[in-house]
Every structure is written in C-alpha cells, then in structure tokens.
GROMACS .gro file of C-alpha atoms in nm:
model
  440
    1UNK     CA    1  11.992   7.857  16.079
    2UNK     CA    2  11.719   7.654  16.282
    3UNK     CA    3  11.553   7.347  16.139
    4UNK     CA    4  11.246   7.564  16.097
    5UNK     CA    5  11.421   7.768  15.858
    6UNK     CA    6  11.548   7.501  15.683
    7UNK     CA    7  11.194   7.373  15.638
    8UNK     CA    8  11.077   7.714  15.552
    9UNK     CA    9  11.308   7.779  15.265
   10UNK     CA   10  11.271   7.435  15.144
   11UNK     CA   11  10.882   7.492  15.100
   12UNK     CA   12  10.948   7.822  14.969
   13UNK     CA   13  11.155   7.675  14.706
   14UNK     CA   14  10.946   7.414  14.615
   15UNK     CA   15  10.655   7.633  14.574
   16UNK     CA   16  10.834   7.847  14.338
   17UNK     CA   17  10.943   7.514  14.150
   18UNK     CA   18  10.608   7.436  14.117
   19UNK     CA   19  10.525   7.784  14.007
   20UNK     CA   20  10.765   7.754  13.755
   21UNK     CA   21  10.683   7.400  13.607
   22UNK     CA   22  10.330   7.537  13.601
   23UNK     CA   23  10.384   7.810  13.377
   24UNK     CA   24  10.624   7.604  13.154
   25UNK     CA   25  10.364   7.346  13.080
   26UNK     CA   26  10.098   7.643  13.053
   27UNK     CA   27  10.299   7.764  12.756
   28UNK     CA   28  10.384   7.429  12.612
   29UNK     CA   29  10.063   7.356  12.656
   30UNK     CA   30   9.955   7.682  12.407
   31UNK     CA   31  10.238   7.599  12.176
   32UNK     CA   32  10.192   7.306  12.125
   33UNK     CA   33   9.826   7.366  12.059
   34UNK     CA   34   9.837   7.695  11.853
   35UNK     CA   35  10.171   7.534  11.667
   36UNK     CA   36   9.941   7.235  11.538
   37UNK     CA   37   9.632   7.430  11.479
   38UNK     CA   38   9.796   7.738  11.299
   39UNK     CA   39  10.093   7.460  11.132
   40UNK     CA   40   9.789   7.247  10.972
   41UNK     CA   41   9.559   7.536  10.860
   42UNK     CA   42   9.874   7.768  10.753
   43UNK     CA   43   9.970   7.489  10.514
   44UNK     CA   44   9.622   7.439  10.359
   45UNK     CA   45   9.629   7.765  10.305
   46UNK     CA   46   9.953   7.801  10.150
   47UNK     CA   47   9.939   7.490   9.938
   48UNK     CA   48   9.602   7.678   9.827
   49UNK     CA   49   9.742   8.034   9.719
   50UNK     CA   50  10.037   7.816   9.535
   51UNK     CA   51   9.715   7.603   9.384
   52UNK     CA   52   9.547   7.916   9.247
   53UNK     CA   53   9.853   8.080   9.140
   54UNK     CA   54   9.996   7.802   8.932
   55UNK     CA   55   9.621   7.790   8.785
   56UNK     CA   56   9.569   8.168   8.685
   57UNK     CA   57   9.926   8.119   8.489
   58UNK     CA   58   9.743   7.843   8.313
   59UNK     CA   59   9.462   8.013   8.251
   60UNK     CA   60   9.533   8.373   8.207
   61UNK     CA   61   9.202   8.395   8.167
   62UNK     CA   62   9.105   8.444   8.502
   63UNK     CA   63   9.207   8.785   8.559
   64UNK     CA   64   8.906   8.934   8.376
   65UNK     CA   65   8.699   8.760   8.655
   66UNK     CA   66   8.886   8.997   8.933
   67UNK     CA   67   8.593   9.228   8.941
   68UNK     CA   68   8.338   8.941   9.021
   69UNK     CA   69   8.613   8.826   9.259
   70UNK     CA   70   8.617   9.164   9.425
   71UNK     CA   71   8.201   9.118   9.470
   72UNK     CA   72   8.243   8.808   9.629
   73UNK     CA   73   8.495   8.902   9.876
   74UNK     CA   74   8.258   9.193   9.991
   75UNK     CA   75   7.961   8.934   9.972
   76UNK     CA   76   8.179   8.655  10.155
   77UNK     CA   77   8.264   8.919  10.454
   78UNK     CA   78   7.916   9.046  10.498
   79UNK     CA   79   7.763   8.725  10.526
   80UNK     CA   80   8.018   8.620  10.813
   81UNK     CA   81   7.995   8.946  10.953
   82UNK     CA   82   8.348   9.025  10.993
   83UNK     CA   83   8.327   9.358  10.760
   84UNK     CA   84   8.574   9.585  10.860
   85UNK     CA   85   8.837   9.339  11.087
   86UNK     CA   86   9.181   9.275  10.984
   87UNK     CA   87   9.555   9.295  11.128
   88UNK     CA   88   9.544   9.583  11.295
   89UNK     CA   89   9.193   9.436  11.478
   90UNK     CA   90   9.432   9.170  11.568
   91UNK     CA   91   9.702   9.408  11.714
   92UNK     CA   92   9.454   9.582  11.935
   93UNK     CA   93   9.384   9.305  12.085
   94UNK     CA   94   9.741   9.216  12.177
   95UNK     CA   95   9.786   9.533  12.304
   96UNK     CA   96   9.431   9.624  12.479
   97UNK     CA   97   9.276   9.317  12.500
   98UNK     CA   98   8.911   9.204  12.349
   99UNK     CA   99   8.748   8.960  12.184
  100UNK     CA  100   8.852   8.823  11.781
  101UNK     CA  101   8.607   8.662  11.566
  102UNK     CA  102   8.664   8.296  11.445
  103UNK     CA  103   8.466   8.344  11.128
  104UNK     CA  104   8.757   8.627  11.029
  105UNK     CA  105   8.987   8.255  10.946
  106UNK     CA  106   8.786   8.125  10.663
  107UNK     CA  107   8.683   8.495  10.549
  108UNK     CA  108   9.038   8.595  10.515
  109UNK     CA  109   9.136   8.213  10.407
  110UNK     CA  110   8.890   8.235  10.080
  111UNK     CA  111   8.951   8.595  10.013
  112UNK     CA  112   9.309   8.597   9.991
  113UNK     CA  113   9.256   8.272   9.746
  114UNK     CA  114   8.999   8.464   9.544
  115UNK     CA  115   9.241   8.772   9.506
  116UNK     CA  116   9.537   8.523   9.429
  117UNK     CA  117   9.339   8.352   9.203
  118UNK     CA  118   9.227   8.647   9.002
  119UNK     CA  119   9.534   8.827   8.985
  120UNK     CA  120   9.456   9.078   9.273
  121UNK     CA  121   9.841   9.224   9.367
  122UNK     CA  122   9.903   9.141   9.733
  123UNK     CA  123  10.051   8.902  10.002
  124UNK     CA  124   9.984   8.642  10.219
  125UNK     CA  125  10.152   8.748  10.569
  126UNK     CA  126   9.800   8.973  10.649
  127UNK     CA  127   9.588   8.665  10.625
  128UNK     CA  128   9.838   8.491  10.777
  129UNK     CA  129   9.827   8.757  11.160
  130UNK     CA  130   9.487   8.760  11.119
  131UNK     CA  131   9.420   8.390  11.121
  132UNK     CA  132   9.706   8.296  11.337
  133UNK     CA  133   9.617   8.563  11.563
  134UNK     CA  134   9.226   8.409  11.583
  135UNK     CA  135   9.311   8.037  11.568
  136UNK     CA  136   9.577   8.129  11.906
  137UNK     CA  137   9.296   8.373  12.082
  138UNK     CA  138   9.012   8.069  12.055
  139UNK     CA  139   9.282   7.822  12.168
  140UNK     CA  140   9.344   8.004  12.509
  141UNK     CA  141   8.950   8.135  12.523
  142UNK     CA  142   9.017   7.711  12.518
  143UNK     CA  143   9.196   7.681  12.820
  144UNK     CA  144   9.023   7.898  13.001
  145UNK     CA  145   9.325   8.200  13.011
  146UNK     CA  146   9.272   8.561  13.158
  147UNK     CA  147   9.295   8.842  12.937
  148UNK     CA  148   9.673   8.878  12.964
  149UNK     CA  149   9.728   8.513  12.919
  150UNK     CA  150   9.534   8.569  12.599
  151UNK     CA  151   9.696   8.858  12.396
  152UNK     CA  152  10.044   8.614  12.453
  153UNK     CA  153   9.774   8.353  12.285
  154UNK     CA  154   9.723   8.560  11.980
  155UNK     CA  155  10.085   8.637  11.920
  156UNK     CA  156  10.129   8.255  11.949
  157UNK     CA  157   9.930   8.196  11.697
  158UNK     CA  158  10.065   8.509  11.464
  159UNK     CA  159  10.385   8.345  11.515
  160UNK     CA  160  10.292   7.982  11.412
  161UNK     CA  161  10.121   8.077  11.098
  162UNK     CA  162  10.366   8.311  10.972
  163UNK     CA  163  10.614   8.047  10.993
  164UNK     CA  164  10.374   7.792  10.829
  165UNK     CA  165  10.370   8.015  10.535
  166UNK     CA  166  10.747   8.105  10.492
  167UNK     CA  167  10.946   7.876  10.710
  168UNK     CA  168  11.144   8.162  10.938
  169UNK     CA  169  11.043   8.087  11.254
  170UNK     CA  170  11.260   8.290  11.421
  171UNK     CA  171  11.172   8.600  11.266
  172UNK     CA  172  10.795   8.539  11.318
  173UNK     CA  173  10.841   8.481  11.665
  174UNK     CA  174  10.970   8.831  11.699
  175UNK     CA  175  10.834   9.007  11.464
  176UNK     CA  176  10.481   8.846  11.620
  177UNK     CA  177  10.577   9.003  11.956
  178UNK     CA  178  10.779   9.312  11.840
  179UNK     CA  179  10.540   9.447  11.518
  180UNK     CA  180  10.215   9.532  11.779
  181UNK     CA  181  10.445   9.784  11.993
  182UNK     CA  182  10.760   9.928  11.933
  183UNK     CA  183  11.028   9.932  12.167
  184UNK     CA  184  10.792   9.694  12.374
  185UNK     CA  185  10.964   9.334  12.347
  186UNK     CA  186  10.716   9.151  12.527
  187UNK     CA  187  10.960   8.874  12.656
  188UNK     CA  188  10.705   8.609  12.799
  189UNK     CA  189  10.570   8.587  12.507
  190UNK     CA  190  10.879   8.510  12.308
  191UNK     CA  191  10.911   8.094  12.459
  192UNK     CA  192  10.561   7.982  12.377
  193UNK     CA  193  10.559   8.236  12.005
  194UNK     CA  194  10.959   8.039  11.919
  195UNK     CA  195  10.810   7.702  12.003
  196UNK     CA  196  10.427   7.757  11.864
  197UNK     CA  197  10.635   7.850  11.586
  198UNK     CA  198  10.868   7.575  11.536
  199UNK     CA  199  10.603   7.307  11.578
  200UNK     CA  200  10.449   7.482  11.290
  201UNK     CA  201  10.750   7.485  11.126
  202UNK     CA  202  10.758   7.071  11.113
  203UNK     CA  203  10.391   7.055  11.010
  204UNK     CA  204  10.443   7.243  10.693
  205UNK     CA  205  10.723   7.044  10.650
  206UNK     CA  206  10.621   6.702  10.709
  207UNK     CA  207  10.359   6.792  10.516
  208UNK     CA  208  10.546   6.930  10.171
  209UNK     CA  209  10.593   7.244  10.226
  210UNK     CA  210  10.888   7.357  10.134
  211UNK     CA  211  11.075   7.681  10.320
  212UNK     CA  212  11.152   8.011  10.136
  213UNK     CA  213  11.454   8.066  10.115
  214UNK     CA  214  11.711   8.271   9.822
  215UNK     CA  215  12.039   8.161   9.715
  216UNK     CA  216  12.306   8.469   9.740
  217UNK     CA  217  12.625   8.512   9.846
  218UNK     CA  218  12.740   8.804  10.048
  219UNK     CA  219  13.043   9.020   9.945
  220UNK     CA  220  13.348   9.023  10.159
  221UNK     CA  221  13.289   9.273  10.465
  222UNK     CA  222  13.456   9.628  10.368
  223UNK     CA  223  13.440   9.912  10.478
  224UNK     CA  224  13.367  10.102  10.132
  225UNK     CA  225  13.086   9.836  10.083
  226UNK     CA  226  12.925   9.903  10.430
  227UNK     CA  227  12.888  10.268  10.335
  228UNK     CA  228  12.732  10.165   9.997
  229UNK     CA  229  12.502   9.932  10.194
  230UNK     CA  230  12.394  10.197  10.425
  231UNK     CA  231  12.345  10.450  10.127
  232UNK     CA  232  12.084  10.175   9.977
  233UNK     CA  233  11.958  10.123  10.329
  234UNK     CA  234  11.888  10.472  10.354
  235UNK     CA  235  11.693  10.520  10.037
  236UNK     CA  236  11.486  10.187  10.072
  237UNK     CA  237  11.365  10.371  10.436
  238UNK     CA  238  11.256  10.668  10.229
  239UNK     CA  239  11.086  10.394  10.011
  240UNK     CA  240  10.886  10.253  10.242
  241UNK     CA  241  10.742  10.616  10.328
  242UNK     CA  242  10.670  10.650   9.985
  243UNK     CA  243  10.510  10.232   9.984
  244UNK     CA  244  10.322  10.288  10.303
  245UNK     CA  245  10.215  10.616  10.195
  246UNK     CA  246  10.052  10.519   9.828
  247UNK     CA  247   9.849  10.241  10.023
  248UNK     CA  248   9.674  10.447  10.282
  249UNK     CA  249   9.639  10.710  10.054
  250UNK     CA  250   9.537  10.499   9.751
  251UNK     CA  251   9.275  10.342  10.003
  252UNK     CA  252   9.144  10.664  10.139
  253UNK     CA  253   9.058  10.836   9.813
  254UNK     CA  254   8.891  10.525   9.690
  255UNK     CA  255   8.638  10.517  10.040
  256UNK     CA  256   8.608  10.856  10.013
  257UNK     CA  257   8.519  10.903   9.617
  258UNK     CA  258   8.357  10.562   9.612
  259UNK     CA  259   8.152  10.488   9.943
  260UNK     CA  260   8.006  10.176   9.844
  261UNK     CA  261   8.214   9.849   9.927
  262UNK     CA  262   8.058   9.651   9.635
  263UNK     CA  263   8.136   9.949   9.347
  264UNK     CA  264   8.483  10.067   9.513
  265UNK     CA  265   8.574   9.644   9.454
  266UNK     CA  266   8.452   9.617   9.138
  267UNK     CA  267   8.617   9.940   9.000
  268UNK     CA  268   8.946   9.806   9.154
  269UNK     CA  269   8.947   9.484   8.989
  270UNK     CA  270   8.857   9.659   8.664
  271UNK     CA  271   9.168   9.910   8.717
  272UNK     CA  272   9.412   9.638   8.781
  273UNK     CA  273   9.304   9.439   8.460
  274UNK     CA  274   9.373   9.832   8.285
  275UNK     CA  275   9.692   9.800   8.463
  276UNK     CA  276   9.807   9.462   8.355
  277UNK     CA  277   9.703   9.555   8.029
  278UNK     CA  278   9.884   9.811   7.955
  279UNK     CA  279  10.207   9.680   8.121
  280UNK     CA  280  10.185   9.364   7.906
  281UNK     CA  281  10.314   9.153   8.182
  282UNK     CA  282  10.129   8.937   8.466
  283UNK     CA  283  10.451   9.015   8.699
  284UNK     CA  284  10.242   9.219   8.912
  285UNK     CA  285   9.998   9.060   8.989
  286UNK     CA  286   9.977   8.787   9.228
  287UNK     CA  287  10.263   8.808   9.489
  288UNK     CA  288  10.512   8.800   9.276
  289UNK     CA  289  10.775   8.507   9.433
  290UNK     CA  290  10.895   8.435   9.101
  291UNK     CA  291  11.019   8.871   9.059
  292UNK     CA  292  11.175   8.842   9.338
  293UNK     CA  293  11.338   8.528   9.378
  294UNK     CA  294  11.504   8.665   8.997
  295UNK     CA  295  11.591   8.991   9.129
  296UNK     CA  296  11.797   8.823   9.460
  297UNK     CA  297  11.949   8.472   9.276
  298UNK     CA  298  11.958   8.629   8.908
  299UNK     CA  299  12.025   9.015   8.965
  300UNK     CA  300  11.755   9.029   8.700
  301UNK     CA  301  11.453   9.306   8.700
  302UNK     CA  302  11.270   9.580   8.485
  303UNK     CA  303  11.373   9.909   8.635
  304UNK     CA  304  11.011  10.065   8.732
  305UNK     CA  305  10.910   9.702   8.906
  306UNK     CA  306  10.917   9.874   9.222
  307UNK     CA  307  10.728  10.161   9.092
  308UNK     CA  308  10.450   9.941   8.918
  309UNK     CA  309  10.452   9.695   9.180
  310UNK     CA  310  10.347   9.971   9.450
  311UNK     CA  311  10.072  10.100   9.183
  312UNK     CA  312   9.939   9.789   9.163
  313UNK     CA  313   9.928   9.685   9.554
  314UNK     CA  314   9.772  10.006   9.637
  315UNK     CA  315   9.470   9.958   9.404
  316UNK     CA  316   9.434   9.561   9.502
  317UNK     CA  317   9.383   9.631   9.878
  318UNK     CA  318   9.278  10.006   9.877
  319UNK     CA  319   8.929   9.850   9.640
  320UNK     CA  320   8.886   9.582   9.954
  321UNK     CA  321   9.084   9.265   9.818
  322UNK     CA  322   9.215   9.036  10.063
  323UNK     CA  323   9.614   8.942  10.133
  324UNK     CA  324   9.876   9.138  10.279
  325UNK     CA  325  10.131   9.379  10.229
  326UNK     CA  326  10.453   9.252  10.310
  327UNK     CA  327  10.513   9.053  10.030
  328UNK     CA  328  10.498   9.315   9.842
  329UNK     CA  329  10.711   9.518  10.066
  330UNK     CA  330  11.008   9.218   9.940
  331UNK     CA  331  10.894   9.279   9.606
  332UNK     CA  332  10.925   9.643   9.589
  333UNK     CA  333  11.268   9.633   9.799
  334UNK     CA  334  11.384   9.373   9.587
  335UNK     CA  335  11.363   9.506   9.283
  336UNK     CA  336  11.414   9.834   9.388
  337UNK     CA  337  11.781   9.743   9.546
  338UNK     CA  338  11.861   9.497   9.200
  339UNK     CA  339  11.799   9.841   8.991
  340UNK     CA  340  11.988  10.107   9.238
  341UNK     CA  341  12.258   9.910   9.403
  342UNK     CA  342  12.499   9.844   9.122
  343UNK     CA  343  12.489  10.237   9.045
  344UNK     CA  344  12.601  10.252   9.407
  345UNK     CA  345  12.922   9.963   9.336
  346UNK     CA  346  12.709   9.666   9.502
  347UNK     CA  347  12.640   9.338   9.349
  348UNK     CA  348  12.289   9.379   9.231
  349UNK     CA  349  12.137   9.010   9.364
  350UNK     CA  350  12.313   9.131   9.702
  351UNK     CA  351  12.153   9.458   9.699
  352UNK     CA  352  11.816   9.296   9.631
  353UNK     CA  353  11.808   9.119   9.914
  354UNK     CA  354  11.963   9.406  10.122
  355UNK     CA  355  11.651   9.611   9.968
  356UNK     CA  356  11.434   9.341  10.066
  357UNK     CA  357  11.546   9.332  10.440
  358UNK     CA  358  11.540   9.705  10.459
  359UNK     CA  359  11.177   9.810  10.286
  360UNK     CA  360  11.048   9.525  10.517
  361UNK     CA  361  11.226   9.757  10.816
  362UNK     CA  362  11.116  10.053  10.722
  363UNK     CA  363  10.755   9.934  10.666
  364UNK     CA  364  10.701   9.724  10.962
  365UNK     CA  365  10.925   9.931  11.227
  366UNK     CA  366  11.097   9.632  11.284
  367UNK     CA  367  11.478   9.641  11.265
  368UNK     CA  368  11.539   9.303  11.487
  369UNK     CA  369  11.301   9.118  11.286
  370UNK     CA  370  11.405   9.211  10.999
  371UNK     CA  371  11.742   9.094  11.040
  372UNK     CA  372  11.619   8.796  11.161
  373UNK     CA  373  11.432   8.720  10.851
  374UNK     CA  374  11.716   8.839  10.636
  375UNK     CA  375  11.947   8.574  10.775
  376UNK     CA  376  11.670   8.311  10.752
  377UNK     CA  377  11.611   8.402  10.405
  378UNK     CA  378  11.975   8.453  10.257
  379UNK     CA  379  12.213   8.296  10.558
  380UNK     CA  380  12.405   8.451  10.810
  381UNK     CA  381  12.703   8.550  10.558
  382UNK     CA  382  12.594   8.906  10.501
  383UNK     CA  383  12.497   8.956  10.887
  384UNK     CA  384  12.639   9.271  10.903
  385UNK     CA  385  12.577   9.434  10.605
  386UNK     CA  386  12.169   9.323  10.709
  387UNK     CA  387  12.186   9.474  11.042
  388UNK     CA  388  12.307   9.787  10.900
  389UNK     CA  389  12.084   9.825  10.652
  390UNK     CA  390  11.806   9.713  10.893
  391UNK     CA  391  11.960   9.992  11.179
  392UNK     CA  392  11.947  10.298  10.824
  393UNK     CA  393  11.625  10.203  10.745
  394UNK     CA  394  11.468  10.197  11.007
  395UNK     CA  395  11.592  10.574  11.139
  396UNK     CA  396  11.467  10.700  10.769
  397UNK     CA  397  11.143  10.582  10.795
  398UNK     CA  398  10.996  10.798  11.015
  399UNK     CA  399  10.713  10.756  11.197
  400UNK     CA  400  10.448  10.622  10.970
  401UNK     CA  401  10.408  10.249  10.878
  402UNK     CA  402  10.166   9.910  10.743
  403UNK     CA  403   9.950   9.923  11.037
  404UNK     CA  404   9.767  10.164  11.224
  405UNK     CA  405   9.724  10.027  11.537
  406UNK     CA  406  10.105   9.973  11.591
  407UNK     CA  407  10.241  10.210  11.870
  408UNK     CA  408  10.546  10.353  11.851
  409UNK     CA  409  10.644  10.369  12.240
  410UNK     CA  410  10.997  10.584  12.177
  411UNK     CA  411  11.095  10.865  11.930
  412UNK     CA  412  11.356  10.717  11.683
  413UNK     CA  413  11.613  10.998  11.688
  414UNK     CA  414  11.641  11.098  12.066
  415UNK     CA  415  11.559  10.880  12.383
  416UNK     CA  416  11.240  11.028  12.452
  417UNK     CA  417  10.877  10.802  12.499
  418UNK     CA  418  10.622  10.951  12.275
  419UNK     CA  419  10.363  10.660  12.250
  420UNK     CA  420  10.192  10.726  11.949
  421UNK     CA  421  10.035  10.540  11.677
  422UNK     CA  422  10.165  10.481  11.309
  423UNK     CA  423  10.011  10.708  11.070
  424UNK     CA  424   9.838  10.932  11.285
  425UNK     CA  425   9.918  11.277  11.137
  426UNK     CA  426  10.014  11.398  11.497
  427UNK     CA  427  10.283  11.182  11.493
  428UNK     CA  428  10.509  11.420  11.266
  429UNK     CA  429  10.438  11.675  11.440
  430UNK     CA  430  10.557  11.507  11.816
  431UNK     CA  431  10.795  11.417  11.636
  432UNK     CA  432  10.940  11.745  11.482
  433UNK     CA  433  10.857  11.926  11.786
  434UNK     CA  434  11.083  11.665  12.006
  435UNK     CA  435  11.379  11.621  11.814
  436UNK     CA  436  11.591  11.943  11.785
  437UNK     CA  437  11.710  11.949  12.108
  438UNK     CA  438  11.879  11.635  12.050
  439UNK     CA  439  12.049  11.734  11.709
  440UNK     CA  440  12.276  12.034  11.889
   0.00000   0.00000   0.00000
C-alpha cells in the first residue's frame, strides 16, 4: 500500500469518526434536552394527579362536580384549539411526519387533572405520549432537525415522560419506539429514547417521586405452571378484544347518538356518578393504583372489578374526558388474573400481575414491552412465565387495539406483511383471508 493510500484511508476514517461523534452528541444533545424538559413537567404532572386524587378521597364530594368537569374540558380544548388531537395525532406523526401543537401539553395536563379530580375513570400514560411526544417535537423544531430527525424527537420525548410518570424506563423506551408500528423497531431511535428516558428517570427522582413498582414473588418455574400461565395469558388476549372493543364502541355510540361535545360530556359525567352510585364503591373511579397494587401484593379483589372497571373507562373517555387507557388496561388485567388464576392452580397475586403484563400485550400489540415493564414492575424472577404470557397474548389478540393509528406491518399467525391499521374493520378480513394457508 502507497503512502497515498495510507493517507486516504486515514482521512476516510477520520471522517467517519467525526460522523459518528456528530451524531452521538446530536442525540445526547436531544436526550438530554427532552429528558429534562419531559422529567420536570412529567413530575408536576404526576405529583398533580396524586394531589387531586388524595383530595377527591377527602372530599368525596367532588364527584358530583364531574359533569361541570366534563364542560370545562370541552371549554379548555376549544379555547386552545387543540379539539380533536390526542395519541394517535402523536403516532402519525412518528410515522408520517407533521407538525404537533404545543398548546395540546397544558390542554391534556389540566384535563387529565380535572377528570382525576372528579372521579372520571382513566389513566395517565395518554397524557403522558401526548405531552412527551409535543415537549420532544418542539425541542428538535429547537435544534433545527429535518423531518426524520424529528419523529425520533417525539418518541424521545414519549419515552421521557412515560418514565417520569412510572419509573420503567426501559419499557418506555421501547414501547415509545415499538407501540407507533408493529414489527417496525426503529433502532436509532432506541439510544437517545433509553437515555431521554433515564435522565427523566433521575428528575422524578431527585425530585420525590417515587417509582411504581409491586412486591410479588414468582413461583418456582414448572412446567404444569407454564401451561397454567399460558391458559391465563390466553384469556387476558381475548380480554383485551373485549377492553379495546367496549371503548371504541362505547365512544362511537355516544358521537353518534349525542353529536354535541358539550352534552355527550356532561351526560358522561352524570352516568359515571349513576355508576358509582350504584356500585357503592369509589374503586373505579380514578385510576385505581390502590385496586391494583391489592390485587398483585394482597391477592385481594371483587370478582366483576374487571368487568366494572371496563364499564366505567369506556363511559369516562368515550363522553370526551381526558387520561389514558393503559392504566386501566393493569387494572382490568389485574384483577381479572387475581379472580381467574387460582381456578386455574396459580397463586392469585402472581396471576395478577401475569394478567397485568398480558392485557397490557394484548391492548398495546406490544409483547417486548410488555415484558419489559413486567420485569420493571415485579423483578426479573418470573421472566419466563412474563414472556410467555406476553408471547399468548399477544397471538389472541388479534388485530384490533388502543390506538388507531398504530400499523400493524406483519400478520400475527403466518410471516406475511399486511400493513394495516388497528381497528380498521378490513383488518379481520386480511386477516382471515391470509391465514389458512399457513394452518395446513
């Protein structure tokens, strides 16, 4: 080789060094921006909801005032103009590209506090991808990124805040990046979501917030247990359906029989306040830690939770209040897997949390996040009975899902791409005219 070689190679290894270093700082650079942006406000507005939930159990009270709550959420999102945006705005813009809103953080900010507050039944994870998602999407509009740069932006942020809210950031980093398209694992976004997420992560808690976490222990691995587990697994997929399915359809009937935004919220919040009435119990409202954290550590729960807990979600966010739906997706697996699983031989905290891990599956599409989050929620000693579960779950789930916009690049029972979107109805159909062949 000729000096002039040498010299060539060197500069062409230096250049890609630089190339390199560049794009490392470029992502620390979002990280670490998005991590303390989405780290500060995700703990506001978590030390918030847990403000306004400790104060409606004070004063129980303030449940009659959900219809006036549901008036001012409409009012609130009209007057910032961000009527009509939410998570799955958020995905499309991971996956397509286009521009987010600021104003949809403090409208989603105050009216998941006003639904909390009042006793509206729903999460905090929604609020959480939409303002993570918005907060990461005006930090690279920031820094000047191009539209690819920017959809890695958003799921930055999506990461970050999740993790602010729950303290598992290594399921929010992939469940940020894997929840827009599945089968898609968008790997360069994964470095800048893991570390946007643990900065976030020591924000909330330098600044109090404490992780959520469940104490259980795992049985002994067997193989009798594993098909036990997978029997569970199987009928919390077939849950989801059924959880995914009462919220879009509780939603559509209410747009469709009651157009207006401002009647349709105010009849909700009047229905729930019928609902906790005649249940006698405040369990369902809110979103319901305390059910679930009994169900896992106490093996402790009132056999139709899960039903009543769906009922109750599906008229909070179908009338236009404000949260999310996968705490309520723990809630119902939760509960649903303390009830069932000791009829099926497994320890019925255990097969809460299995329940748990596999609704969340089944309802998000997410089978490596989910055991993620499992092991950050419970530890790692029931690994394998999570990742089966998580594997059932998310076969019996079908095609459907939380969000609309989420693709589903592959069919789920034969190695076929489809590309289609959750919930669309002609996704049964590709489906059922696809599979066969495989199945002989």
């Amino acid at each position: 080789m000729t000096w002039d070689n040498i010299k060539q190679d060197l500069r062409s290894r230096w250049g890609l060094t630089l190339l390199y270093a560049r794009a490392l700082g470029k992502w620390l650079l979002l990280a670490t921006a998005a991590g303390t942006s989405c780290g500060l406000v995700g703990t506001a507005f978590h030390m918030a909801v847990e403000a306004v939930t400790e104060l409606r159990g004070e004063f129980s009270w303030l449940l009659y005032l959900l219809p006036l709550a549901g008036l001012a959420i409409v009012g609130l999102y009209k007057l910032l103009g961000t009527e009509g945006q939410g998570t799955n705005d958020i995905f499309d813009q991971v996956r397509l590209g286009g521009r987010i809103s600021l104003l949809l953080v403090p409208a989603i900010f105050l009216g998941t506090v006003i639904t909390h507050l009042c006793g509206g039944s729903a999460g905090r994870e929604g609020a959480a991808l939409q303002m993570g998602g918005a907060l990461g999407y005006r930090v690279g509009r920031l820094f000047g990124f191009d539209e690819r740069d920017l959809r890695i932006a958003t799921t930055t942020g999506m990461a970050a805040f999740f993790t602010a809210l729950f303290g598992t950031p290594l399921a929010a980093a992939v469940f940020s990046i894997a929840v827009v398209s599945v089968d898609s694992f968008y790997h360069a976004a994964f470095f800048p979501s893991l570390i946007g997420a643990l900065e976030a992560y020591g924000i909330s808690r330098l600044l109090g917030v404490v992780p959520t976490s469940f104490a259980v222990e795992a049985p002994a691995l067997s193989t009798a247990l594993l098909i036990r587990a997978g029997a569970l697994a199987g009928l919390c997929g077939m849950l989801s359906v059924v959880f995914c399915g009462a919220i879009r359809l509780t939603e559509h009937q209410l747009q469709r029989r009651i157009p207006n935004p401002w009647l349709r919220a105010f009849t909700g919040g009047c229905v729930v306040i019928l609902l906790t009435w005649l249940c006698g119990t405040t369990d369902y409202n809110g979103a319901g830690m305390a059910v679930i954290a009994a169900a896992v550590e106490e093996g402790s729960v009132r056999p139709a939770a899960f039903v009543l807990k769906i009922l109750f979600t599906a008229v909070t966010l179908g009338a236009g209040f404000k949260g999310g739906e996968v705490v309520p997706s723990f809630f119902v697996g939760a509960a649903f897997g303390c009830a069932v699983g000791p009829l099926l031989g497994l320890p019925a905290g255990f097969a809460a949390a299995l329940g748990l891990a596999s609704v969340f599956c089944g309802a998000t599409n997410c089978p490596l996040a989910a055991i993620a989050l499992a092991i950050e929620l419970f530890g790692s000693g029931g690994l394998l009975y999570f990742a089966l579960a998580c594997c059932v779950s998310y076969v019996l789930s079908g095609y459907g899902g939380l969000y609309s916009s989420q693709t589903i690049l592959h069919s789920k029972l034969k190695g076929r791409y489809i590309n289609v979107h959750a919930n669309a109805q002609a996704v049964e159909r590709t489906a059922a005219a696809q599979e066969p062949a495989s199945i002989t």
